[in-house]
XYZ file of N, CA and C in Angstrom:
801
model
N -21.192 -41.032 -21.119
C -19.972 -41.021 -20.599
C -18.983 -40.111 -21.514
N -19.233 -40.529 -23.376
C -18.251 -39.727 -23.865
C -17.985 -37.943 -23.671
N -19.531 -37.721 -23.402
C -20.189 -36.100 -23.383
C -18.900 -35.619 -22.191
N -18.949 -36.593 -21.101
C -18.097 -36.420 -19.861
C -16.803 -36.259 -20.456
N -16.396 -37.221 -20.868
C -14.973 -37.109 -20.884
C -14.531 -35.896 -22.248
N -15.321 -35.626 -22.972
C -14.486 -34.406 -23.962
C -14.824 -33.461 -22.878
N -16.026 -33.363 -22.272
C -15.895 -31.904 -21.415
C -14.606 -31.946 -20.077
N -14.095 -32.941 -19.830
C -12.858 -33.521 -18.882
C -11.854 -32.857 -19.819
N -11.800 -33.190 -20.884
C -10.206 -32.697 -21.907
C -10.151 -31.108 -21.919
N -11.657 -30.802 -22.435
C -11.916 -29.228 -22.315
C -11.300 -28.615 -21.218
N -11.753 -29.167 -20.346
C -11.289 -28.356 -18.566
C -10.020 -28.509 -18.349
N -9.205 -29.291 -19.234
C -8.007 -29.685 -18.787
C -7.180 -28.972 -19.918
N -7.389 -28.810 -20.840
C -6.681 -27.979 -22.057
C -6.662 -26.665 -21.745
N -8.256 -26.223 -21.629
C -7.964 -24.581 -20.930
C -7.165 -24.363 -19.702
N -7.267 -25.478 -18.848
C -6.096 -25.021 -17.637
C -5.034 -24.822 -18.517
N -4.151 -25.714 -19.128
C -2.779 -25.861 -19.480
C -2.626 -24.749 -19.931
N -3.836 -23.966 -21.202
C -3.287 -22.846 -22.380
C -3.494 -22.008 -21.320
N -4.063 -21.713 -20.172
C -4.670 -20.333 -19.702
C -3.482 -19.776 -18.438
N -2.577 -20.840 -18.159
C -1.807 -20.583 -17.922
C -0.025 -20.074 -18.679
N 0.374 -19.067 -18.712
C 1.298 -18.321 -19.185
C 2.683 -19.278 -18.422
N 3.661 -19.261 -19.740
C 4.484 -19.890 -19.705
C 5.595 -19.010 -19.210
N 6.337 -19.790 -17.629
C 7.079 -18.981 -17.279
C 8.690 -18.855 -17.451
N 9.197 -17.734 -17.771
C 10.696 -18.154 -18.216
C 11.424 -17.120 -17.457
N 13.020 -17.791 -16.643
C 14.049 -16.855 -16.094
C 14.481 -15.581 -16.505
N 14.094 -14.300 -16.456
C 14.321 -13.118 -16.827
C 15.224 -12.326 -15.834
N 16.852 -12.081 -16.298
C 17.976 -11.630 -15.755
C 17.781 -10.507 -15.386
N 18.041 -9.738 -14.811
C 17.847 -8.186 -14.253
C 19.482 -7.522 -14.019
N 19.577 -6.787 -14.774
C 21.280 -5.951 -14.274
C 21.206 -4.741 -13.687
N 21.336 -4.473 -12.718
C 21.438 -3.157 -12.105
C 22.292 -2.347 -12.384
N 22.611 -1.087 -11.885
C 23.686 -0.108 -12.649
C 25.048 -0.287 -11.951
N 24.865 -0.993 -10.777
C 25.855 -1.623 -9.609
C 26.501 -2.213 -10.405
N 26.095 -3.336 -11.636
C 26.342 -4.875 -11.635
C 26.266 -6.149 -11.151
N 25.177 -5.613 -10.254
C 24.566 -6.785 -8.896
C 23.394 -6.947 -10.209
N 23.046 -8.481 -10.445
C 21.977 -8.785 -10.978
C 21.043 -10.011 -10.296
N 20.085 -10.180 -10.689
C 19.066 -11.122 -9.741
C 17.869 -11.616 -11.114
N 17.409 -12.750 -10.848
C 16.774 -13.430 -11.874
C 14.871 -13.730 -11.284
N 13.951 -13.295 -12.001
C 12.943 -13.742 -11.911
C 12.159 -14.436 -12.838
N 11.115 -15.359 -12.489
C 10.747 -15.623 -13.272
C 9.392 -15.228 -14.332
N 9.306 -15.166 -15.254
C 8.554 -13.806 -16.216
C 7.712 -14.631 -17.227
N 6.530 -14.708 -17.124
C 5.985 -14.803 -18.528
C 6.953 -14.619 -19.972
N 6.539 -15.535 -20.752
C 7.366 -15.141 -22.100
C 7.147 -13.821 -23.060
N 7.592 -13.675 -23.553
C 7.482 -11.935 -24.106
C 7.649 -10.367 -23.480
N 7.601 -10.793 -22.068
C 7.975 -9.952 -20.946
C 8.995 -9.357 -20.563
N 9.775 -8.338 -19.762
C 11.008 -8.115 -19.355
C 11.058 -7.036 -17.932
N 11.434 -7.205 -17.455
C 11.690 -6.500 -16.259
C 12.701 -5.490 -16.472
N 12.437 -4.292 -16.463
C 13.729 -2.754 -17.075
C 13.310 -2.303 -15.143
N 14.838 -2.050 -14.756
C 14.790 -1.322 -13.363
C 14.339 0.215 -13.786
N 13.301 0.693 -13.855
C 12.808 2.171 -14.050
C 13.788 3.015 -13.126
N 14.084 3.204 -11.604
C 14.388 3.684 -10.910
C 15.003 3.032 -10.394
N 16.382 3.970 -9.548
C 17.282 3.088 -8.939
C 17.906 3.837 -7.911
N 18.396 3.236 -6.346
C 18.787 4.124 -5.384
C 18.074 4.038 -4.308
N 17.008 3.652 -4.345
C 15.863 3.886 -3.023
C 16.139 2.491 -2.298
N 15.271 2.998 -1.369
C 15.751 1.677 0.125
C 15.029 0.579 0.422
N 13.841 1.084 0.480
C 12.120 0.215 0.793
C 10.891 0.964 0.711
N 11.123 0.741 -0.738
C 9.833 1.350 -1.193
C 8.525 0.792 -1.206
N 7.618 1.732 -0.720
C 6.275 1.043 -0.293
C 4.931 1.225 -1.820
N 4.550 2.489 -1.408
C 3.487 2.917 -2.498
C 3.433 4.014 -3.394
N 2.998 3.681 -4.534
C 3.018 5.179 -6.062
C 2.209 5.780 -5.584
N 2.081 6.708 -6.143
C 0.686 7.599 -6.691
C 1.271 8.633 -7.726
N 0.224 8.828 -8.470
C 0.798 10.037 -9.803
C -0.682 10.891 -9.311
N 0.574 12.037 -9.472
C 0.159 13.306 -9.149
C -0.525 14.347 -10.203
N -1.305 15.298 -9.893
C -2.104 15.591 -10.795
C -1.477 16.097 -12.453
N 0.211 16.689 -11.802
C 0.738 17.072 -13.018
C 0.956 15.990 -13.871
N 1.086 14.849 -13.452
C 1.650 13.185 -14.066
C 2.584 12.868 -13.540
N 3.375 13.305 -12.474
C 4.737 12.651 -11.951
C 4.295 11.593 -10.820
N 5.427 10.888 -10.597
C 5.039 10.068 -9.963
C 5.988 10.149 -8.837
N 4.888 10.054 -7.533
C 5.498 10.083 -6.195
C 5.662 8.390 -5.552
N 6.756 8.596 -4.680
C 6.833 7.481 -4.194
C 7.227 7.007 -2.296
N 6.601 6.384 -1.901
C 6.803 6.226 -0.084
C 8.537 5.309 0.014
N 8.849 5.522 0.899
C 10.445 4.865 0.870
C 10.762 4.862 2.713
N 10.482 4.086 3.015
C 10.659 3.727 4.896
C 12.161 3.583 5.017
N 12.886 3.549 3.889
C 14.190 3.472 4.390
C 14.749 2.159 4.944
N 14.264 1.357 5.786
C 14.609 0.128 6.550
C 13.489 -0.586 7.251
N 13.798 -1.673 7.528
C 12.790 -2.398 8.414
C 12.241 -1.649 10.222
N 13.478 -1.206 10.576
C 13.242 -0.430 11.869
C 12.389 0.973 12.141
N 11.528 0.894 12.853
C 11.015 2.020 13.562
C 12.005 3.478 13.399
N 12.142 4.333 12.271
C 12.837 5.348 12.321
C 12.141 6.779 11.877
N 12.915 7.678 12.036
C 12.306 8.566 10.889
C 13.457 8.903 9.840
N 14.052 8.156 8.630
C 14.557 8.549 8.001
C 13.903 8.632 6.610
N 12.663 8.255 6.784
C 11.986 7.780 5.535
C 11.868 9.205 4.849
N 11.694 8.944 3.410
C 11.701 10.030 2.454
C 10.352 9.851 1.380
N 9.693 10.702 0.880
C 9.053 10.947 -0.630
C 9.840 11.358 -1.808
N 9.678 10.392 -2.348
C 11.142 10.638 -3.870
C 9.343 10.982 -4.973
N 9.950 11.845 -5.717
C 9.294 12.012 -7.280
C 10.455 11.393 -8.211
N 9.677 10.806 -8.857
C 10.155 10.072 -10.077
C 9.832 10.919 -11.549
N 10.453 11.820 -11.981
C 10.086 12.116 -13.518
C 11.339 12.196 -14.498
N 10.648 12.923 -15.521
C 11.704 12.343 -16.606
C 11.737 11.063 -17.254
N 10.375 10.438 -17.262
C 9.914 9.169 -18.026
C 10.090 9.257 -19.517
N 11.229 8.145 -19.770
C 11.209 7.768 -21.159
C 11.009 6.313 -21.781
N 9.606 6.196 -22.444
C 8.810 5.847 -22.497
C 9.947 4.236 -23.460
N 10.887 4.699 -24.003
C 11.301 4.230 -24.887
C 12.419 3.007 -24.395
N 12.814 3.918 -23.528
C 13.848 2.613 -22.527
C 13.334 2.670 -21.147
N 12.226 2.816 -20.864
C 11.473 2.164 -19.836
C 12.074 2.807 -17.992
N 12.639 4.020 -18.418
C 13.463 4.419 -16.927
C 12.983 5.930 -16.973
N 13.344 6.578 -15.647
C 12.769 7.981 -15.008
C 14.302 8.596 -15.244
N 14.488 9.617 -15.941
C 15.601 9.876 -15.914
C 16.151 10.841 -14.215
N 14.911 10.797 -13.836
C 15.273 11.964 -12.141
C 14.686 11.331 -11.530
N 15.372 11.235 -9.876
C 14.920 10.706 -8.923
C 14.860 11.537 -7.788
N 14.153 12.415 -7.297
C 14.104 13.701 -6.807
C 13.220 13.877 -5.359
N 14.591 13.938 -3.870
C 13.891 13.975 -2.646
C 12.772 14.833 -2.704
N 11.941 14.843 -2.199
C 10.446 15.755 -2.131
C 10.633 16.116 -0.885
N 10.116 14.953 -0.067
C 10.368 15.289 1.625
C 11.023 13.997 2.086
N 12.098 14.575 3.446
C 12.755 13.612 3.655
C 12.751 13.958 5.612
N 13.228 13.327 6.439
C 12.974 12.751 7.594
C 11.991 12.367 7.863
N 11.143 11.577 7.431
C 9.640 11.238 7.934
C 9.738 9.959 8.698
N 8.571 9.816 9.066
C 8.325 8.674 9.979
C 7.554 7.879 9.597
N 8.506 6.454 9.046
C 8.100 5.540 8.305
C 6.909 5.852 7.503
N 6.976 6.753 6.780
C 6.061 7.711 5.103
C 5.795 5.527 4.449
N 4.643 5.310 4.515
C 4.247 4.253 3.808
C 3.392 4.645 2.603
N 1.820 5.589 2.705
C 1.500 5.624 1.814
C 1.021 7.279 1.402
N 1.188 7.645 0.146
C 0.892 9.359 -0.797
C -0.163 9.040 -1.401
N -1.405 9.846 -1.608
C -2.311 10.234 -1.866
C -2.652 11.515 -2.668
N -3.322 11.739 -3.561
C -3.422 13.205 -4.004
C -5.254 12.994 -4.020
N -5.786 14.491 -3.629
C -7.198 14.787 -3.952
C -7.136 15.879 -4.419
N -8.208 16.332 -5.264
C -8.345 17.954 -5.740
C -10.570 18.453 -4.966
N -10.340 19.488 -4.517
C -11.554 19.663 -4.065
C -12.199 20.387 -5.016
N -13.383 20.366 -4.124
C -14.158 21.110 -4.730
C -14.246 22.710 -5.614
N -13.107 22.937 -4.653
C -12.745 24.387 -5.073
C -11.252 24.474 -6.162
N -11.292 23.194 -6.578
C -10.139 22.968 -7.346
C -8.556 22.759 -7.640
N -8.610 23.117 -5.985
C -7.150 22.847 -4.757
C -6.892 21.410 -4.455
N -5.668 21.409 -5.274
C -5.226 20.122 -5.242
C -4.121 19.934 -4.016
N -4.430 18.687 -3.394
C -3.619 18.381 -2.035
C -2.789 16.887 -1.591
N -1.919 17.289 -1.265
C -0.671 15.682 -1.216
C -1.316 15.651 0.386
N -1.522 14.306 0.356
C -1.908 13.378 1.581
C -0.912 12.655 2.007
N -0.101 12.475 3.271
C 1.047 11.535 3.561
C 0.632 10.673 4.892
N 0.702 9.628 4.567
C 0.463 8.597 5.884
C 1.518 8.216 6.590
N 1.697 8.705 7.951
C 3.089 8.476 8.404
C 2.997 7.957 9.976
N 3.199 7.002 10.576
C 3.374 6.225 11.674
C 1.677 6.966 12.943
N 2.498 8.016 13.155
C 1.811 8.592 14.164
C 0.790 9.690 13.499
N 0.795 9.818 12.170
C -0.192 10.772 11.997
C -0.736 10.884 10.514
N -1.516 11.588 9.996
C -1.861 11.392 8.762
C -2.304 12.947 8.918
N -1.559 13.390 7.307
C -1.333 15.338 7.197
C -1.623 15.268 5.423
N -1.904 16.201 5.552
C -2.385 17.260 4.400
C -1.576 18.436 4.122
N -1.360 18.754 3.086
C -0.706 19.899 2.615
C -1.035 20.456 0.858
N -1.021 21.481 0.900
C -1.484 22.211 -0.599
C -0.418 21.671 -1.951
N -0.923 21.209 -2.763
C 0.138 20.553 -3.901
C -0.098 21.559 -4.775
N 1.712 22.196 -5.253
C 1.355 23.473 -6.395
C 1.978 22.114 -7.739
N 1.586 22.441 -8.845
C 2.084 21.227 -9.636
C 3.322 22.044 -10.203
N 4.638 21.058 -10.231
C 5.601 21.596 -11.133
C 6.691 21.038 -9.759
N 6.490 21.422 -8.503
C 7.462 21.903 -6.941
C 8.141 20.605 -6.412
N 9.251 20.618 -6.637
C 10.399 19.446 -6.038
C 10.517 19.586 -4.979
N 9.510 20.652 -4.139
C 9.737 20.592 -2.334
C 8.192 21.494 -2.196
N 8.134 20.979 -1.230
C 6.783 21.570 -0.737
C 6.580 22.848 -0.551
N 6.065 23.362 -1.311
C 5.595 25.165 -0.827
C 4.812 25.463 0.238
N 3.606 24.489 0.298
C 2.917 24.926 1.378
C 3.620 23.940 2.837
N 4.438 24.874 3.781
C 4.750 24.721 5.111
C 4.846 23.994 6.097
N 3.271 24.346 5.922
C 2.322 24.360 7.150
C 1.052 23.297 6.843
N 1.859 22.067 6.915
C 0.502 21.118 6.837
C -0.274 20.576 7.768
N -1.955 20.427 7.435
C -2.713 19.997 8.372
C -2.570 18.805 8.870
N -2.834 18.609 10.242
C -3.137 17.322 10.723
C -4.351 16.845 10.670
N -4.294 15.718 10.065
C -6.141 15.544 10.015
C -6.758 14.315 11.102
N -5.572 13.073 11.582
C -5.855 12.584 12.310
C -4.059 11.934 13.143
N -4.351 11.583 14.421
C -3.150 10.899 15.032
C -3.619 9.556 15.418
N -2.411 8.549 15.340
C -2.516 7.330 15.909
C -1.037 7.144 16.704
N -1.669 5.473 17.347
C -0.840 5.059 18.743
C 0.565 4.942 17.718
N 1.679 5.412 18.333
C 3.191 5.109 17.389
C 3.808 3.654 18.321
N 3.383 3.121 18.721
C 4.452 2.105 19.010
C 3.707 0.670 18.941
N 4.722 -0.631 19.226
C 4.117 -1.742 18.694
C 5.484 -2.401 19.043
N 4.826 -4.100 19.326
C 5.731 -5.156 19.433
C 6.405 -5.146 18.556
N 7.580 -5.651 18.898
C 8.685 -5.843 17.217
C 8.067 -6.961 16.647
N 8.101 -7.025 15.274
C 8.051 -7.230 14.449
C 8.587 -8.904 14.684
N 9.642 -8.776 15.251
C 10.004 -10.614 15.520
C 9.313 -11.346 15.709
N 8.094 -10.616 16.808
C 7.385 -11.263 17.838
C 5.663 -11.295 17.095
N 5.538 -10.771 16.133
C 4.401 -10.442 15.189
C 3.513 -9.599 15.462
N 4.246 -8.201 15.503
C 3.519 -7.086 15.769
C 4.319 -5.902 15.110
N 4.875 -4.832 15.778
C 4.981 -3.682 14.736
C 4.287 -3.042 14.533
N 3.735 -3.559 12.886
C 2.386 -2.490 12.331
C 2.644 -0.969 12.371
N 3.839 -0.464 11.920
C 3.790 0.849 12.305
C 3.428 1.449 10.428
N 3.016 0.309 9.776
C 2.469 1.605 8.971
C 1.062 1.605 8.480
N 0.586 2.700 7.544
C -0.576 3.428 7.606
C -0.967 3.594 5.903
N -1.805 2.761 5.611
C -1.996 2.982 4.623
C -3.330 3.732 4.027
N -3.611 4.441 2.952
C -4.963 5.700 2.443
C -5.445 5.527 1.012
N -6.259 5.454 1.106
C -7.101 5.526 -0.204
C -8.373 6.332 -0.284
N -8.523 6.919 -1.658
C -9.609 7.399 -1.739
C -10.710 6.899 -2.448
N -12.069 7.459 -2.184
C -13.199 6.541 -2.961
C -13.788 7.374 -4.069
N -14.687 7.475 -5.028
C -14.597 8.183 -5.901
C -16.125 8.818 -5.603
N -16.266 8.995 -4.616
C -17.136 9.621 -3.733
C -16.402 10.662 -2.911
N -15.496 10.643 -2.783
C -14.132 11.578 -1.691
C -14.147 11.506 -0.413
N -14.533 10.122 0.020
C -14.216 9.736 1.393
C -12.736 9.135 0.988
N -11.974 9.340 2.193
C -10.846 9.135 2.822
C -10.801 7.800 3.586
N -10.128 6.221 2.869
C -10.154 5.302 4.240
C -8.732 5.582 4.623
N -8.671 4.680 5.518
C -7.277 4.619 6.296
C -7.001 3.501 6.965
N -6.138 2.235 6.792
C -5.815 1.139 7.850
C -4.972 1.567 8.623
N -5.085 1.165 9.727
C -3.882 1.076 11.171
C -4.092 -0.205 11.835
N -3.288 -0.896 11.826
C -3.013 -2.444 12.003
C -2.450 -2.646 13.648
N -2.564 -3.332 14.177
C -2.401 -4.019 15.872
C -0.924 -3.486 16.133
N -1.310 -3.617 17.253
C 0.297 -3.677 17.925
C 0.755 -4.553 18.353
N 0.573 -5.734 18.024
C 0.670 -7.273 18.533
C 0.419 -8.252 17.849
N 0.530 -9.652 17.926
C 0.491 -10.596 16.940
C -0.753 -10.986 17.094
N -1.423 -11.225 18.720
C -2.832 -11.493 19.193
C -2.999 -10.974 20.455
N -4.133 -10.053 20.740
C -3.803 -9.481 21.256
C -5.671 -9.055 21.838
N -5.669 -8.215 23.083
C -6.753 -7.018 22.846
C -6.025 -6.121 22.782
N -6.602 -5.028 21.960
C -5.841 -3.263 22.154
C -6.586 -2.193 22.772
N -5.582 -1.816 23.047
C -6.187 -0.856 24.595
C -6.764 0.334 23.829
N -6.400 0.678 22.279
C -6.683 1.741 21.244
C -7.687 1.095 20.526
N -8.879 1.204 20.430
C -9.862 1.052 19.218
C -9.728 1.049 18.062
N -9.137 2.327 17.782
C -8.419 2.053 16.488
C -7.309 1.093 15.701
N -6.730 0.397 16.499
C -5.848 -0.660 16.613
C -6.849 -1.487 15.630
N -5.969 -2.030 14.278
C -6.703 -3.123 13.676
C -8.046 -3.115 13.285
N -8.107 -1.765 12.701
C -9.436 -1.086 12.097
C -8.863 -0.619 10.253
N -9.828 0.220 9.970
C -9.811 0.565 8.583
C -10.852 1.515 9.024
N -10.410 3.069 9.268
C -11.674 3.895 9.353
C -11.422 4.670 8.148
N -13.010 5.786 8.189
C -12.756 6.765 6.736
C -13.024 7.958 7.424
N -13.173 9.099 6.598
C -13.060 10.242 7.048
C -13.327 11.438 5.496
N -13.633 12.511 5.523
C -14.179 13.747 4.803
C -12.494 13.968 3.952
N -12.257 14.352 3.161
C -11.427 14.909 2.772
C -10.320 16.062 3.792
N -11.213 16.561 4.627
C -10.526 17.737 5.831
C -10.528 16.616 6.783
N -10.749 15.527 7.112
C -10.398 15.079 8.180
C -11.634 14.727 8.975
N -12.954 15.446 8.565
C -13.927 15.353 9.491
C -14.954 14.166 9.485
N -16.026 14.164 10.401
C -16.671 12.715 10.528
C -15.737 11.550 10.319
N -15.045 11.221 11.052
C -13.795 10.562 11.240
C -15.200 8.953 12.190
N -14.955 7.655 11.452
C -15.411 7.136 11.867
C -15.034 5.400 11.706
N -15.272 4.478 12.678
C -15.056 3.107 12.110
C -15.168 2.575 10.701
N -14.681 1.722 9.746
C -15.585 1.211 9.005
C -15.179 -0.031 9.242
N -14.420 -0.610 9.554
C -14.363 -2.279 9.234
C -13.068 -2.043 10.748
N -13.064 -3.559 11.360
C -11.884 -3.965 12.161
C -12.210 -5.222 12.262
N -11.252 -5.843 12.924
C -10.539 -7.109 13.319
C -9.899 -7.471 12.002
N -9.058 -6.359 11.403
C -8.333 -6.634 10.303
C -6.757 -6.417 11.118
N -5.844 -7.240 11.142
C -4.657 -7.474 11.569
C -4.061 -6.447 11.197
N -3.447 -6.663 10.035
C -2.853 -5.377 9.008
C -2.987 -5.343 7.860
N -4.035 -4.631 7.300
C -4.795 -4.263 6.157
C -3.876 -3.596 5.425
N -2.749 -3.745 5.017
C -1.504 -2.695 4.271
C -1.922 -2.449 2.822
N -2.434 -3.661 2.301
C -3.270 -2.921 1.071
C -4.340 -2.478 1.436
N -4.665 -1.225 0.678
C -6.001 -1.031 0.482
C -6.100 0.303 -0.920
N -7.993 -0.367 -1.375
C -8.072 0.634 -2.389
C -9.147 0.299 -2.620
N -9.996 2.021 -2.912
C -11.732 2.067 -3.023
C -11.414 1.829 -4.526
N -12.386 1.411 -5.140
C -12.862 0.917 -6.499
C -14.385 1.241 -6.547
N -14.539 2.173 -7.226
C -16.192 2.443 -7.462
C -16.872 2.209 -6.027
N -17.988 1.009 -5.755
C -18.573 1.298 -4.522
C -17.949 0.214 -3.530
N -17.052 -0.202 -4.087
C -16.318 -1.325 -3.076
C -15.031 -1.067 -2.287
N -14.356 -1.017 -1.362
C -13.049 -1.033 -0.680
C -12.749 -2.183 -0.388
N -11.695 -2.611 -0.903
C -10.713 -3.498 -1.400
C -9.873 -3.507 0.163
N -9.404 -4.744 0.775
C -8.505 -4.568 1.356
C -7.670 -5.991 1.671
N -6.244 -6.173 1.385
C -5.862 -7.225 2.413
C -5.300 -7.162 3.630
N -5.285 -8.492 4.101
C -5.153 -8.495 5.829
C -4.090 -9.477 5.619
N -2.707 -9.090 6.630
C -2.113 -10.342 7.298
C -2.476 -10.748 8.768
N -2.560 -11.928 8.616
C -3.171 -13.025 9.311
C -2.061 -12.752 10.434
N -2.353 -13.712 11.894
C -1.406 -13.767 13.052
C -0.084 -14.924 12.547
N 0.862 -14.315 13.298
C 2.113 -15.261 12.848
C 2.129 -16.767 13.968
N 3.321 -17.237 13.898
C 3.471 -18.289 14.688
C 2.885 -19.107 14.491
N 1.450 -19.558 13.646
C 0.898 -20.242 13.040
C 0.809 -21.894 12.454
N 2.385 -21.856 11.964
C 2.486 -22.952 10.854
C 3.197 -22.038 10.036
N 3.407 -23.013 9.039
C 3.864 -22.669 7.576
C 2.929 -21.949 6.817
N 1.943 -22.694 6.752
C 1.106 -22.136 5.835
C -0.401 -21.999 6.375
N -0.294 -21.559 7.808
C -1.713 -20.869 8.378
C -1.039 -19.645 8.958
N -2.312 -18.476 9.106
C -3.711 -18.528 8.371
C -2.776 -18.329 6.988
N -4.484 -18.382 5.984
C -4.240 -17.882 4.987
C -4.471 -16.294 5.341
N -3.573 -15.455 4.085
C -3.716 -14.282 3.735
C -5.300 -13.895 3.225
N -5.404 -13.136 3.443
C -6.972 -12.750 2.805
C -7.393 -11.314 2.360
N -8.223 -11.393 1.098
C -7.889 -10.633 0.086
C -9.725 -9.608 0.525
N -10.089 -9.118 0.927
C -11.656 -8.686 0.879
C -12.421 -7.416 0.383
N -13.588 -7.501 -0.234
C -14.400 -6.805 -0.612
C -15.152 -6.289 0.572
N -14.839 -5.188 1.586
C -15.079 -4.945 2.808
C -16.472 -4.681 3.319
N -17.108 -5.226 4.018
C -18.403 -4.576 4.513
C -18.523 -3.389 5.559
N -18.849 -2.441 5.278
C -18.962 -1.184 6.174
C -19.534 -1.756 7.639
N -18.856 -1.700 8.839
C -19.577 -2.134 9.916
C -19.422 -3.659 10.245
N -18.038 -4.285 9.519
C -17.981 -5.696 9.779
C -17.024 -5.912 10.599
N -16.771 -6.786 11.183
C -15.543 -7.042 12.194
C -15.288 -8.506 11.853
N -13.745 -8.491 11.396
C -13.292 -9.633 10.131
C -12.583 -10.576 11.181
N -12.929 -10.489 12.560
C -12.300 -11.681 13.647
C -11.522 -11.948 14.084
N -9.840 -10.724 14.188
C -8.916 -11.081 14.652
C -8.777 -9.980 16.305
N -8.859 -10.730 17.326
C -7.580 -11.553 17.179
C -8.207 -12.872 17.593
N -9.276 -13.096 17.615
C -10.237 -14.188 17.888
C -10.185 -15.684 16.794
N -10.392 -15.303 15.688
C -10.027 -16.177 14.494
C -9.383 -15.387 13.601
N -9.577 -16.059 12.497
C -8.481 -15.440 11.168
C -9.066 -16.390 10.192
N -8.997 -15.948 8.901
C -9.818 -16.161 7.438
C -11.082 -16.190 7.492
N -12.232 -15.017 8.385
C -13.695 -15.270 8.280
C -14.164 -14.701 7.017
């Protein structure tokens, strides 16, 4: 009994000391506006870049600069931008330059870089209706390759997000073996899709060949990352089932698996 009591005390102590103490952290923007977030002690939040609209994903270019996608707002629009964050100051924790690299894009969600066997660097961009790549030159502030290759096309319509649809974002990730993975969300909240590519993740070679379904039944896998031999994905479950349902899921995907949407969730 004494051993059990000591064990329970150790578990409680471990759980208490294992959780960082969160304290309010006030953030002040250039405009003078402020907001407060709770943060672990001894940490602070510094606005590294300002003036952006609806930032999505980051990628580090081969030349060390940070490229970031910006979808402008929640609407289906062609006002998106890819920005370059440059001039990093490690002391201040800020970028001195925010450079528009590409503009007038259709809901740009994800950007990635890849170096092929010949040593050529490529920039990959996922917009709602297409996945493109173009040759990337170190240090460029505008694309020097003005003839991008379209590797894949996707459905570009969806039920309004107010009703649990929309899902106009496409996320891309490269695995260490050079496979490219793309997530394509559903067009609706819960329905049988017309296009097989909906609510799935596909894989392909870096040049767009050998396209095939990798996993399906994923209503909207916005978070996607290939690490080692695993492909990880988040999934946004169906809306309007209550405040706590369904669970938002995080998967280490299995090739060929069906994760249940629209027939079930949290599978």
